[in-house]
CSV table of C-alpha atoms and ligand atoms in Angstrom, one decimal:
chain,number,residue,atom,x,y,z
A,1,MET,CA,106.2,94.6,77.8
A,2,SER,CA,107.3,98.2,79.2
A,3,LYS,CA,108.5,101.3,76.7
A,4,ASN,CA,111.9,103.2,77.3
A,5,PRO,CA,113.1,103.7,80.4
A,6,VAL,CA,115.3,107.1,81.5
A,7,TYR,CA,118.6,106.6,83.5
A,8,ILE,CA,118.2,109.8,85.8
A,9,THR,CA,121.9,110.7,84.5
A,10,SER,CA,125.1,109.6,86.5
A,11,GLU,CA,125.8,113.8,86.8
A,12,ALA,CA,122.7,113.9,89.0
A,13,LEU,CA,123.8,111.1,90.9
A,14,LYS,CA,126.4,112.0,91.6
A,15,ARG,CA,125.1,115.5,92.2
A,16,GLN,CA,123.5,113.5,95.4
A,17,GLU,CA,126.4,111.7,96.4
A,18,ASP,CA,128.0,115.1,96.5
A,19,ALA,CA,125.4,116.6,99.3
A,20,ILE,CA,125.9,113.8,101.2
A,21,GLU,CA,129.1,113.9,101.6
A,22,ARG,CA,128.3,118.1,102.7
A,23,ILE,CA,125.5,117.2,105.0
A,24,ALA,CA,127.8,114.6,106.6
A,25,ALA,CA,130.1,117.1,107.4
A,26,MET,CA,128.2,119.7,108.7
A,27,PRO,CA,128.1,120.3,112.4
A,28,GLU,CA,124.4,120.6,112.5
A,29,ARG,CA,122.7,118.5,110.7
A,30,PRO,CA,119.7,116.0,112.3
A,31,GLN,CA,121.3,113.1,114.2
A,32,SER,CA,119.2,110.7,114.1
A,33,TYR,CA,116.1,109.3,111.5
A,34,HIS,CA,112.7,108.1,111.3
A,35,ILE,CA,110.7,107.0,108.2
A,36,VAL,CA,107.1,105.6,108.8
A,37,THR,CA,106.0,103.5,105.9
A,38,TYR,CA,102.5,103.2,105.0
A,39,GLY,CA,100.9,100.9,102.0
A,40,CYS,CA,102.9,98.0,99.8
A,41,GLN,CA,106.3,96.8,99.9
A,42,MET,CA,108.0,99.0,96.5
A,43,ASN,CA,106.7,101.3,99.4
A,44,ALA,CA,108.6,99.6,101.8
A,45,HIS,CA,110.9,99.5,99.7
A,46,ASP,CA,111.5,102.6,98.9
A,47,SER,CA,111.7,103.6,102.6
A,48,GLU,CA,114.8,101.3,102.6
A,49,THR,CA,116.1,103.5,99.8
A,50,LEU,CA,115.1,107.1,102.1
A,51,ALA,CA,117.2,105.0,104.5
A,52,GLY,CA,120.1,104.3,103.2
A,53,MET,CA,120.9,107.7,102.4
A,54,LEU,CA,119.7,109.0,105.3
A,55,GLU,CA,122.9,106.3,107.0
A,56,GLN,CA,125.4,107.5,104.2
A,57,MET,CA,124.5,110.8,105.6
A,58,GLY,CA,125.9,110.2,109.1
A,59,MET,CA,122.4,109.6,110.6
A,60,LEU,CA,121.5,106.7,112.6
A,61,GLU,CA,117.6,105.6,113.1
A,62,ALA,CA,115.7,106.3,115.8
A,63,LYS,CA,113.1,103.4,116.7
A,64,ASP,CA,110.5,106.2,118.2
A,65,ARG,CA,109.2,108.8,115.8
A,66,LYS,CA,109.6,111.3,119.4
A,67,GLU,CA,113.9,110.4,119.6
A,68,ALA,CA,114.4,111.6,116.0
A,69,ASP,CA,115.4,114.9,114.7
A,70,LEU,CA,113.9,114.1,111.2
A,71,VAL,CA,111.1,111.9,110.6
A,72,LEU,CA,109.7,111.6,107.4
A,73,PHE,CA,105.8,109.2,106.2
A,74,ASN,CA,106.4,108.1,103.2
A,75,THR,CA,102.2,107.4,102.4
A,76,CYS,CA,100.3,105.7,99.7
A,77,CYS,CA,97.0,106.1,98.6
A,78,VAL,CA,95.1,103.5,97.5
A,79,ARG,CA,92.3,103.9,99.7
A,80,GLU,CA,91.3,107.1,101.5
A,81,ASN,CA,91.9,105.2,105.5
A,82,ALA,CA,95.6,105.1,104.6
A,83,GLU,CA,95.3,109.2,103.9
A,84,ARG,CA,93.7,109.4,106.4
A,85,ARG,CA,95.7,108.2,108.7
A,86,ALA,CA,99.0,109.5,107.1
A,87,LEU,CA,97.4,112.8,107.7
A,88,GLY,CA,96.1,112.3,111.4
A,89,ASN,CA,99.3,111.3,112.3
A,90,VAL,CA,100.7,114.1,110.5
A,91,THR,CA,98.9,116.7,112.5
A,92,TRP,CA,100.3,114.7,115.8
A,93,LEU,CA,103.8,115.4,114.8
A,94,ASN,CA,103.4,119.2,114.7
A,95,GLU,CA,103.3,118.7,118.7
A,96,LEU,CA,107.2,117.2,118.9
A,97,LYS,CA,107.1,120.3,116.3
A,98,LYS,CA,106.2,122.9,119.7
A,99,LYS,CA,108.6,121.2,121.9
A,100,ASN,CA,111.0,120.6,119.1
A,101,ALA,CA,111.6,123.7,116.8
A,102,ASN,CA,114.6,121.7,114.8
A,103,LEU,CA,112.1,118.7,114.1
A,104,ILE,CA,112.4,118.3,110.6
A,105,ILE,CA,109.0,116.5,108.8
A,106,GLY,CA,109.1,115.5,105.8
A,107,VAL,CA,106.4,114.0,104.1
A,108,CYS,CA,106.9,111.6,100.7
A,109,GLY,CA,105.5,109.1,98.7
A,110,CYS,CA,102.7,108.5,96.4
A,111,MET,CA,99.8,110.5,98.8
A,112,VAL,CA,101.8,113.5,97.8
A,113,GLN,CA,102.2,112.5,94.7
A,114,GLN,CA,98.9,113.9,93.5
A,115,PRO,CA,98.7,117.5,93.2
A,116,HIS,CA,96.1,118.2,95.4
A,117,MET,CA,97.2,116.3,98.0
A,118,ALA,CA,100.2,118.2,97.9
A,119,GLU,CA,98.6,121.4,97.2
A,120,ARG,CA,96.5,121.1,100.7
A,121,ILE,CA,99.6,119.6,102.4
A,122,LEU,CA,101.3,123.0,101.7
A,123,LYS,CA,98.6,125.0,102.6
A,124,GLN,CA,97.0,123.4,106.0
A,125,TYR,CA,99.9,121.8,106.9
A,126,PRO,CA,102.3,124.6,107.2
A,127,PHE,CA,105.0,122.4,110.1
A,128,VAL,CA,105.9,120.2,106.7
A,129,ASP,CA,109.1,120.9,105.7
A,130,LEU,CA,109.5,118.5,103.2
A,131,ALA,CA,107.1,117.0,100.7
A,132,PHE,CA,108.3,115.2,97.2
A,133,GLY,CA,106.7,112.8,95.6
A,134,THR,CA,107.6,109.1,94.0
A,135,HIS,CA,109.9,109.9,91.0
A,136,ASN,CA,111.9,112.3,93.6
A,137,VAL,CA,112.9,109.9,96.2
A,138,TYR,CA,116.6,109.7,95.1
A,139,GLU,CA,116.7,113.8,94.9
A,140,LEU,CA,116.3,112.8,99.4
A,141,PRO,CA,120.0,114.1,100.0
A,142,GLU,CA,120.0,117.3,97.2
A,143,MET,CA,117.0,118.7,99.2
A,144,LEU,CA,117.8,118.3,102.3
A,145,GLU,CA,120.7,119.8,101.7
A,146,VAL,CA,118.8,123.6,99.9
A,147,LEU,CA,116.6,122.8,103.3
A,148,LEU,CA,119.4,122.9,106.1
A,149,ALA,CA,120.9,125.7,104.3
A,150,SER,CA,118.2,127.8,104.1
A,151,GLY,CA,115.5,126.9,106.2
A,152,ASN,CA,113.1,127.5,104.0
A,153,ARG,CA,110.6,124.1,102.8
A,154,VAL,CA,111.2,122.4,99.6
A,155,VAL,CA,108.9,120.9,97.7
A,156,ARG,CA,109.1,119.2,94.6
A,157,LEU,CA,106.7,116.7,92.8
A,158,ALA,CA,108.4,115.8,89.1
A,159,GLN,CA,106.4,115.4,86.3
A,160,GLN,CA,108.5,112.8,84.9
A,161,GLU,CA,106.9,109.3,85.3
A,162,ASN,CA,109.6,107.1,83.2
A,163,THR,CA,112.5,107.1,85.2
A,164,ILE,CA,115.1,104.8,86.8
A,165,ALA,CA,117.5,105.7,89.3
A,166,GLU,CA,120.4,103.1,89.4
A,167,GLY,CA,123.4,102.9,92.0
A,168,LEU,CA,121.3,104.0,94.9
A,169,PRO,CA,122.0,103.7,98.8
A,170,VAL,CA,120.1,100.4,100.5
A,171,LYS,CA,119.7,99.9,103.9
A,172,ARG,CA,117.4,96.2,104.0
A,173,LYS,CA,115.6,95.9,106.9
A,174,ASN,CA,116.1,92.3,106.9
A,175,SER,CA,119.6,90.7,106.5
A,176,ASN,CA,118.1,87.5,105.2
A,177,LYS,CA,115.5,88.8,102.9
A,178,ALA,CA,115.4,91.2,100.3
A,179,PHE,CA,113.3,93.5,97.5
A,180,ILE,CA,114.5,93.6,94.4
A,181,THR,CA,112.6,96.1,91.8
A,182,ILE,CA,112.3,94.8,89.1
A,183,MET,CA,110.1,97.0,87.3
A,184,TYR,CA,108.0,99.7,88.2
A,185,GLY,CA,105.0,101.7,87.7
A,186,CYS,CA,101.8,100.1,85.9
A,187,ASN,CA,100.4,100.7,82.3
A,188,ASN,CA,96.4,99.7,83.1
A,189,TYR,CA,94.7,101.3,84.6
A,190,CYS,CA,91.6,99.0,86.3
A,191,SER,CA,89.0,101.4,87.1
A,192,TYR,CA,89.8,102.0,90.4
A,193,CYS,CA,93.1,102.4,91.1
A,194,ILE,CA,95.3,105.6,91.1
A,195,VAL,CA,98.8,103.4,91.4
A,196,PRO,CA,99.1,104.4,87.7
A,197,TYR,CA,98.8,108.1,87.9
A,198,VAL,CA,101.2,107.8,91.2
A,199,ARG,CA,103.8,105.4,90.1
A,200,GLY,CA,104.0,105.9,86.5
A,201,ARG,CA,104.3,104.0,83.0
A,202,GLU,CA,105.9,100.9,83.4
A,203,ARG,CA,109.6,100.8,83.2
A,204,SER,CA,111.7,98.3,83.7
A,205,ARG,CA,115.3,97.6,85.3
A,206,SER,CA,117.7,95.8,82.8
A,207,MET,CA,118.0,92.5,83.8
A,208,ASP,CA,121.4,92.6,84.2
A,209,ASP,CA,121.9,95.0,86.9
A,210,ILE,CA,118.8,93.2,88.4
A,211,LEU,CA,121.3,89.8,88.7
A,212,ARG,CA,124.3,91.7,89.4
A,213,GLU,CA,122.1,93.3,92.1
A,214,ALA,CA,120.9,90.0,93.5
A,215,GLN,CA,124.4,88.4,93.2
A,216,THR,CA,126.0,90.6,95.7
A,217,LEU,CA,122.5,89.6,97.8
A,218,LEU,CA,123.4,85.8,97.6
A,219,GLU,CA,127.4,87.0,98.6
A,220,SER,CA,126.2,88.8,101.6
A,221,GLY,CA,124.2,85.6,102.8
A,222,VAL,CA,120.7,86.5,102.3
A,223,LYS,CA,117.9,84.6,102.3
A,224,GLU,CA,115.8,85.1,100.2
A,225,ILE,CA,115.2,87.7,97.6
A,226,MET,CA,111.4,89.5,96.8
A,227,LEU,CA,110.8,90.2,93.3
A,228,LEU,CA,109.3,93.5,93.5
A,229,GLY,CA,107.2,95.6,90.6
A,230,GLN,CA,102.9,97.0,90.1
A,231,ASN,CA,102.8,93.7,87.7
A,232,VAL,CA,106.4,91.9,86.9
A,233,ASN,CA,104.3,89.4,84.7
A,234,SER,CA,104.8,91.8,82.5
A,235,TYR,CA,108.6,93.1,83.0
A,236,GLY,CA,111.0,93.3,80.2
A,237,ASN,CA,112.8,95.3,77.6
A,238,GLY,CA,112.5,93.6,74.3
A,239,GLY,CA,114.7,90.6,73.4
A,240,GLN,CA,115.0,88.1,75.6
A,241,GLU,CA,114.5,90.2,78.7
A,242,THR,CA,110.8,88.6,79.5
A,243,PHE,CA,110.1,87.8,83.4
A,244,PRO,CA,110.3,83.8,83.0
A,245,ALA,CA,113.8,84.7,81.5
A,246,LEU,CA,114.8,86.6,84.2
A,247,LEU,CA,113.2,84.1,86.7
A,248,LYS,CA,115.1,81.1,85.6
A,249,ALA,CA,118.8,83.5,85.8
A,250,LEU,CA,118.4,83.3,89.4
A,251,ASP,CA,117.3,80.2,89.5
A,252,GLN,CA,120.3,79.0,88.3
A,253,MET,CA,122.2,82.2,89.7
A,254,GLY,CA,121.3,79.3,92.8
A,255,VAL,CA,119.3,82.4,95.3
A,256,PRO,CA,117.9,79.5,97.3
A,257,ARG,CA,114.4,81.1,97.6
A,258,ILE,CA,112.7,83.3,94.9
A,259,ARG,CA,109.2,84.6,95.5
A,260,PHE,CA,107.7,88.4,93.3
A,261,MET,CA,104.8,90.1,93.6
A,262,THR,CA,102.1,91.6,91.7
A,263,SER,CA,101.0,89.7,89.3
A,264,HIS,CA,98.4,90.5,86.6
A,265,PRO,CA,96.0,87.3,86.0
A,266,LYS,CA,95.5,88.5,82.2
A,267,ASP,CA,99.4,88.5,81.8
A,268,LEU,CA,100.2,85.1,83.8
A,269,SER,CA,101.9,83.1,80.4
A,270,ASP,CA,102.2,79.4,80.3
A,271,ALA,CA,106.2,80.5,79.9
A,272,LEU,CA,105.5,82.4,83.2
A,273,ILE,CA,104.2,78.9,84.7
A,274,ASP,CA,106.3,76.5,82.7
A,275,ALA,CA,109.5,79.0,84.7
A,276,MET,CA,108.1,78.4,88.0
A,277,ALA,CA,107.4,74.9,87.5
A,278,GLY,CA,109.9,73.7,86.5
A,279,GLY,CA,112.7,76.0,89.0
A,280,LYS,CA,114.4,74.9,92.0
A,281,HIS,CA,114.1,78.4,93.9
A,282,ILE,CA,110.8,79.4,92.7
A,283,LEU,CA,109.0,79.0,96.0
A,284,ASN,CA,105.0,77.0,95.2
A,285,HIS,CA,102.9,80.4,96.3
A,286,LEU,CA,101.6,83.1,94.1
A,287,HIS,CA,100.1,86.2,94.7
A,288,LEU,CA,97.1,87.0,92.2
A,289,PRO,CA,94.2,89.3,92.9
A,290,VAL,CA,91.3,88.7,91.0
A,291,GLN,CA,89.3,90.9,92.7
A,292,SER,CA,85.9,90.2,92.1
A,293,GLY,CA,84.5,86.8,90.5
A,294,SER,CA,81.9,88.3,88.7
A,295,ASN,CA,82.4,89.1,84.9
A,296,GLU,CA,80.2,92.4,84.8
A,297,ILE,CA,82.2,93.5,87.7
A,298,LEU,CA,85.9,92.7,86.8
A,299,LEU,CA,84.7,94.4,83.3
A,300,ALA,CA,84.2,97.9,84.5
A,301,MET,CA,87.5,97.7,86.5
A,302,ASN,CA,89.1,97.0,83.2
A,303,ARG,CA,91.0,94.0,84.5
A,304,HIS,CA,91.1,92.6,81.0
A,305,TYR,CA,90.2,88.8,82.1
A,306,THR,CA,86.9,86.9,82.4
A,307,ARG,CA,86.0,84.6,85.9
A,308,GLU,CA,86.1,81.7,83.1
A,309,LYS,CA,90.1,82.9,82.2
A,310,TYR,CA,91.3,83.3,85.5
A,311,LEU,CA,90.1,80.1,86.6
A,312,GLU,CA,91.6,78.5,83.6
A,313,ARG,CA,95.0,80.5,84.8
A,314,VAL,CA,94.3,78.5,88.3
A,315,TYR,CA,93.7,75.5,86.3
A,316,SER,CA,97.6,75.3,84.4
A,317,LEU,CA,99.3,76.0,87.4
A,318,ARG,CA,98.0,73.6,90.0
A,319,GLN,CA,98.7,71.1,86.7
A,320,ALA,CA,102.1,72.5,86.5
A,321,ILE,CA,102.7,72.6,90.0
A,322,PRO,CA,100.1,70.4,92.1
A,323,ASN,CA,100.7,71.9,96.1
A,324,ILE,CA,101.4,75.8,95.0
A,325,GLY,CA,99.3,78.2,97.4
A,326,LEU,CA,97.2,80.8,96.4
A,327,THR,CA,96.8,84.0,97.8
A,328,THR,CA,94.8,87.5,96.2
A,329,ASP,CA,93.3,90.7,96.5
A,330,LEU,CA,89.2,91.0,97.0
A,331,ILE,CA,87.3,94.4,96.6
A,332,VAL,CA,83.8,94.1,97.8
A,333,GLY,CA,81.7,97.5,97.0
A,334,PHE,CA,82.3,98.6,93.7
A,335,PRO,CA,80.2,101.3,92.4
A,336,GLY,CA,77.1,99.1,91.0
A,337,GLU,CA,77.8,95.5,92.7
A,338,THR,CA,75.1,94.0,93.2
A,339,GLU,CA,74.3,91.3,95.8
A,340,ALA,CA,73.7,88.4,92.6
A,341,GLN,CA,77.5,89.9,91.6
A,342,PHE,CA,79.0,90.1,95.1
A,343,MET,CA,78.5,86.2,95.4
A,344,ASP,CA,79.4,85.1,92.8
A,345,THR,CA,83.0,86.1,94.0
A,346,VAL,CA,82.0,84.6,97.6
A,347,SER,CA,81.5,80.9,95.1
A,348,LEU,CA,85.0,82.2,93.2
A,349,VAL,CA,86.7,82.1,96.4
A,350,GLU,CA,85.0,78.5,97.2
A,351,GLN,CA,86.2,77.8,94.1
A,352,VAL,CA,89.9,78.6,94.0
A,353,GLY,CA,90.3,77.7,98.0
A,354,TYR,CA,93.2,80.0,98.4
A,355,ASP,CA,95.2,80.4,101.5
A,356,ALA,CA,94.9,83.9,102.0
A,357,ALA,CA,93.4,87.0,100.7
A,358,PHE,CA,93.3,90.6,101.9
A,359,THR,CA,89.5,92.1,101.5
A,360,PHE,CA,88.8,96.1,101.0
A,361,ILE,CA,85.9,97.8,100.8
A,362,TYR,CA,85.9,100.2,97.7
A,363,SER,CA,87.4,103.4,98.0
A,364,ALA,CA,86.7,106.0,94.9
A,365,ARG,CA,90.0,107.3,94.0
A,366,GLU,CA,89.9,111.1,92.7
A,367,GLY,CA,91.0,111.3,89.1
A,368,THR,CA,90.0,107.6,88.4
A,369,ALA,CA,87.2,106.7,86.3
A,370,ALA,CA,85.3,105.0,88.4
A,371,ALA,CA,85.1,107.6,90.7
A,372,LYS,CA,83.1,109.4,88.0
A,373,LEU,CA,80.3,105.9,88.9
A,374,THR,CA,77.6,106.4,90.1
A,375,GLY,CA,75.7,103.4,92.5
A,376,ARG,CA,77.9,103.6,95.7
A,377,LEU,CA,76.7,101.2,98.5
A,378,PRO,CA,76.1,101.9,101.7
A,379,GLU,CA,78.3,101.6,104.4
A,380,GLN,CA,76.2,99.5,106.1
A,381,GLU,CA,76.0,96.9,103.3
A,382,THR,CA,80.0,96.7,102.2
A,383,SER,CA,80.5,96.0,105.7
A,384,GLU,CA,77.9,93.4,105.6
A,385,ARG,CA,79.0,92.1,102.1
A,386,ILE,CA,82.6,91.6,103.3
A,387,GLY,CA,82.7,90.5,107.2
A,388,ARG,CA,80.1,87.5,104.8
A,389,LEU,CA,83.1,87.1,102.6
A,390,ILE,CA,86.2,87.2,105.4
A,391,ARG,CA,84.1,84.3,106.5
A,392,VAL,CA,84.3,82.2,103.8
A,393,MET,CA,88.3,82.9,103.6
A,394,GLU,CA,88.6,82.3,107.0
A,395,GLU,CA,87.1,79.1,106.1
A,396,SER,CA,89.5,78.4,103.0
A,397,THR,CA,92.1,79.4,105.2
A,398,GLN,CA,91.5,76.5,107.8
A,399,ARG,CA,90.7,74.0,105.4
A,400,THR,CA,94.5,74.8,103.0
A,401,TYR,CA,96.1,74.4,106.5
A,402,GLN,CA,94.2,71.1,107.7
A,403,SER,CA,95.3,69.6,103.9
A,404,MET,CA,98.8,70.4,105.3
A,405,LEU,CA,98.9,68.4,107.8
A,406,GLY,CA,101.6,65.9,108.2
A,407,GLN,CA,102.6,67.4,105.0
A,408,GLN,CA,107.3,68.9,105.4
A,409,GLU,CA,107.5,71.9,104.9
A,410,GLN,CA,110.7,74.4,105.1
A,411,VAL,CA,110.9,76.8,106.8
A,412,LEU,CA,113.0,80.2,106.9
A,413,VAL,CA,113.1,81.8,109.8
A,414,GLU,CA,113.1,85.3,110.8
A,415,SER,CA,111.8,85.7,114.9
A,416,ILE,CA,112.0,84.2,118.3
A,417,SER,CA,107.6,83.8,118.4
A,418,LYS,CA,106.1,86.8,120.3
A,419,ARG,CA,103.4,84.5,122.5
A,420,ASP,CA,106.0,81.8,123.1
A,421,ALA,CA,110.2,82.1,124.0
A,422,ALA,CA,110.7,78.5,123.6
A,423,MET,CA,109.3,78.5,120.0
A,424,VAL,CA,111.0,80.2,117.0
A,425,SER,CA,108.3,81.4,113.4
A,426,GLY,CA,109.0,82.5,110.2
A,427,LYS,CA,107.8,81.9,106.3
A,428,GLY,CA,107.0,78.8,104.4
A,429,MET,CA,107.3,78.2,101.1
A,430,ARG,CA,104.0,79.0,100.5
A,431,GLY,CA,104.6,82.2,102.1
A,432,ILE,CA,102.3,80.9,105.1
A,433,THR,CA,103.7,81.7,109.1
A,434,ILE,CA,104.9,78.5,111.4
A,435,THR,CA,105.8,78.0,114.5
A,436,PHE,CA,108.0,75.4,115.7
A,437,PRO,CA,110.5,74.9,119.2
A,438,GLY,CA,113.4,76.5,118.1
A,439,SER,CA,116.2,79.2,119.5
A,440,SER,CA,117.9,82.3,118.4
A,441,ALA,CA,120.2,80.1,116.2
A,442,ASP,CA,117.9,79.7,113.5
A,443,ILE,CA,117.2,82.5,113.0
A,444,GLY,CA,118.2,83.3,109.5
A,445,GLN,CA,118.6,79.4,108.4
A,446,ILE,CA,116.2,77.9,106.0
A,447,ILE,CA,115.2,73.9,108.5
A,448,PRO,CA,112.6,71.3,107.4
A,449,VAL,CA,109.4,70.7,109.6
A,450,THR,CA,106.6,68.7,110.0
A,451,ILE,CA,103.3,70.3,109.8
A,452,ILE,CA,101.7,68.9,112.7
A,453,GLN,CA,98.7,71.3,113.9
A,454,SER,CA,96.6,74.4,112.4
A,455,ALA,CA,95.8,77.5,114.1
A,456,THR,CA,93.8,80.9,113.5
A,457,ASN,CA,96.3,81.6,111.4
A,458,THR,CA,99.6,79.8,111.8
A,459,LEU,CA,100.6,76.6,111.1
A,460,LYS,CA,102.8,74.7,114.0
A,461,ALA,CA,105.0,72.8,113.5
A,462,GLN,CA,108.0,70.0,114.3
A,463,ARG,CA,111.2,69.9,113.0
A,464,LEU,CA,112.4,67.3,110.9
A,465,THR,CA,114.2,64.5,112.3
A,466,GLU,CA,117.4,62.9,110.9
A,467,GLY,CA,116.4,60.0,108.7
A,468,GLU,CA,112.5,61.7,108.4
B,501,LIG,S1,97.4,96.8,87.5
B,501,LIG,FE1,95.8,97.2,88.2
B,501,LIG,S2,95.8,97.1,90.3
B,501,LIG,FE2,97.5,97.1,89.8
B,501,LIG,S3,99.4,98.3,89.9
B,501,LIG,FE3,98.2,98.3,87.9
B,501,LIG,S4,95.9,99.8,88.0
B,501,LIG,FE4,95.9,99.4,90.3
């Protein structure tokens, strides 16, 4: 359970509202913005909040960064690659700035929250005008106002890591599917993970605030809500405010489809499984990151469960919800990982029969416990292992797809298929992409279908005819 969040005061939030109004009235302010988002859904949702504030200042979204007056990079630092890519793209923006001296460049998010990276950005990227960490998102209006008034770069890196800012404007990317962040931060300190250092300690929003937001979304016609948190299973403020209770309340409210992520296996309680099994609207999909199938590696990762405990949770889930789809995250090449330990992961993947997995090569993150470990594997070996794991995973996906042939599904249609204009595409209840014949009139509708064919990463379906 999370501890004592500190709510950003109404005075601080009012200062932002006032800054928004003043910027909106400035004749010389930026007219357009473009946000580039890296990383997870939490970051995607932060970007929706940043966009919400910028739109209230009167700015419009530019589809291309080349056309924007203000470009913000909302960064991720979970893997070195993501950081490198973000920094490479920021460097490239300097070329745009040479052509347009008024261009405002901002870098924010998890990468900036690391003091050594913030320092590096300040030293090596003098053309960056605005840099702020994950705990300063709500202060964008104030920071921008200072920058516009003074022309001096603005840097904010709050170290108070247990804050929650309620009531910020949000510009949602999708009118049919919406994110709701229910908790922030993480207390788990998995040995490879930088998140607790850049997102702070766990703190949960109040259930009333979450339900109010969900009700507003429901009334605006949203069909699917994704509850977000680094470890939603440990959501709670004591007493009645638990994650199973929150799920039940949302289910009773009648939100058509409810998903959530991410779930830590150690906190997957029987009460949560019961809430999922008993809910009418809670989708039969769970993303349950296992990371490794080896008990020695799980211990070194500080994951607080064993292979056996994880498999027992999977068994309980499948007993309660037989057609549940499971997805996971896997790390290959954790320091010291032997071939036998890697094969434990392979065998676990085969045993569980996941629908899909995100597979990653271990990436050392400065400041984490695992970064100090010896026994790093050569790149050739990790690449070879991840290739083998991906092939095993693909076979698992195909087994899932084959088992679904002839089954009925409900698809929330998101778009016209990119490959065939006579087909529409959306996500089924297990989170799998499903395409079937349709038109733009289907977008935003939940349509019952029968699965008729499997492809590499999608299922093909036909509409259910009446009486089926
Ligand atoms: S549970 Fe572990 S992997 Fe997930 S955010 Fe927390 S520390 Fe990182």
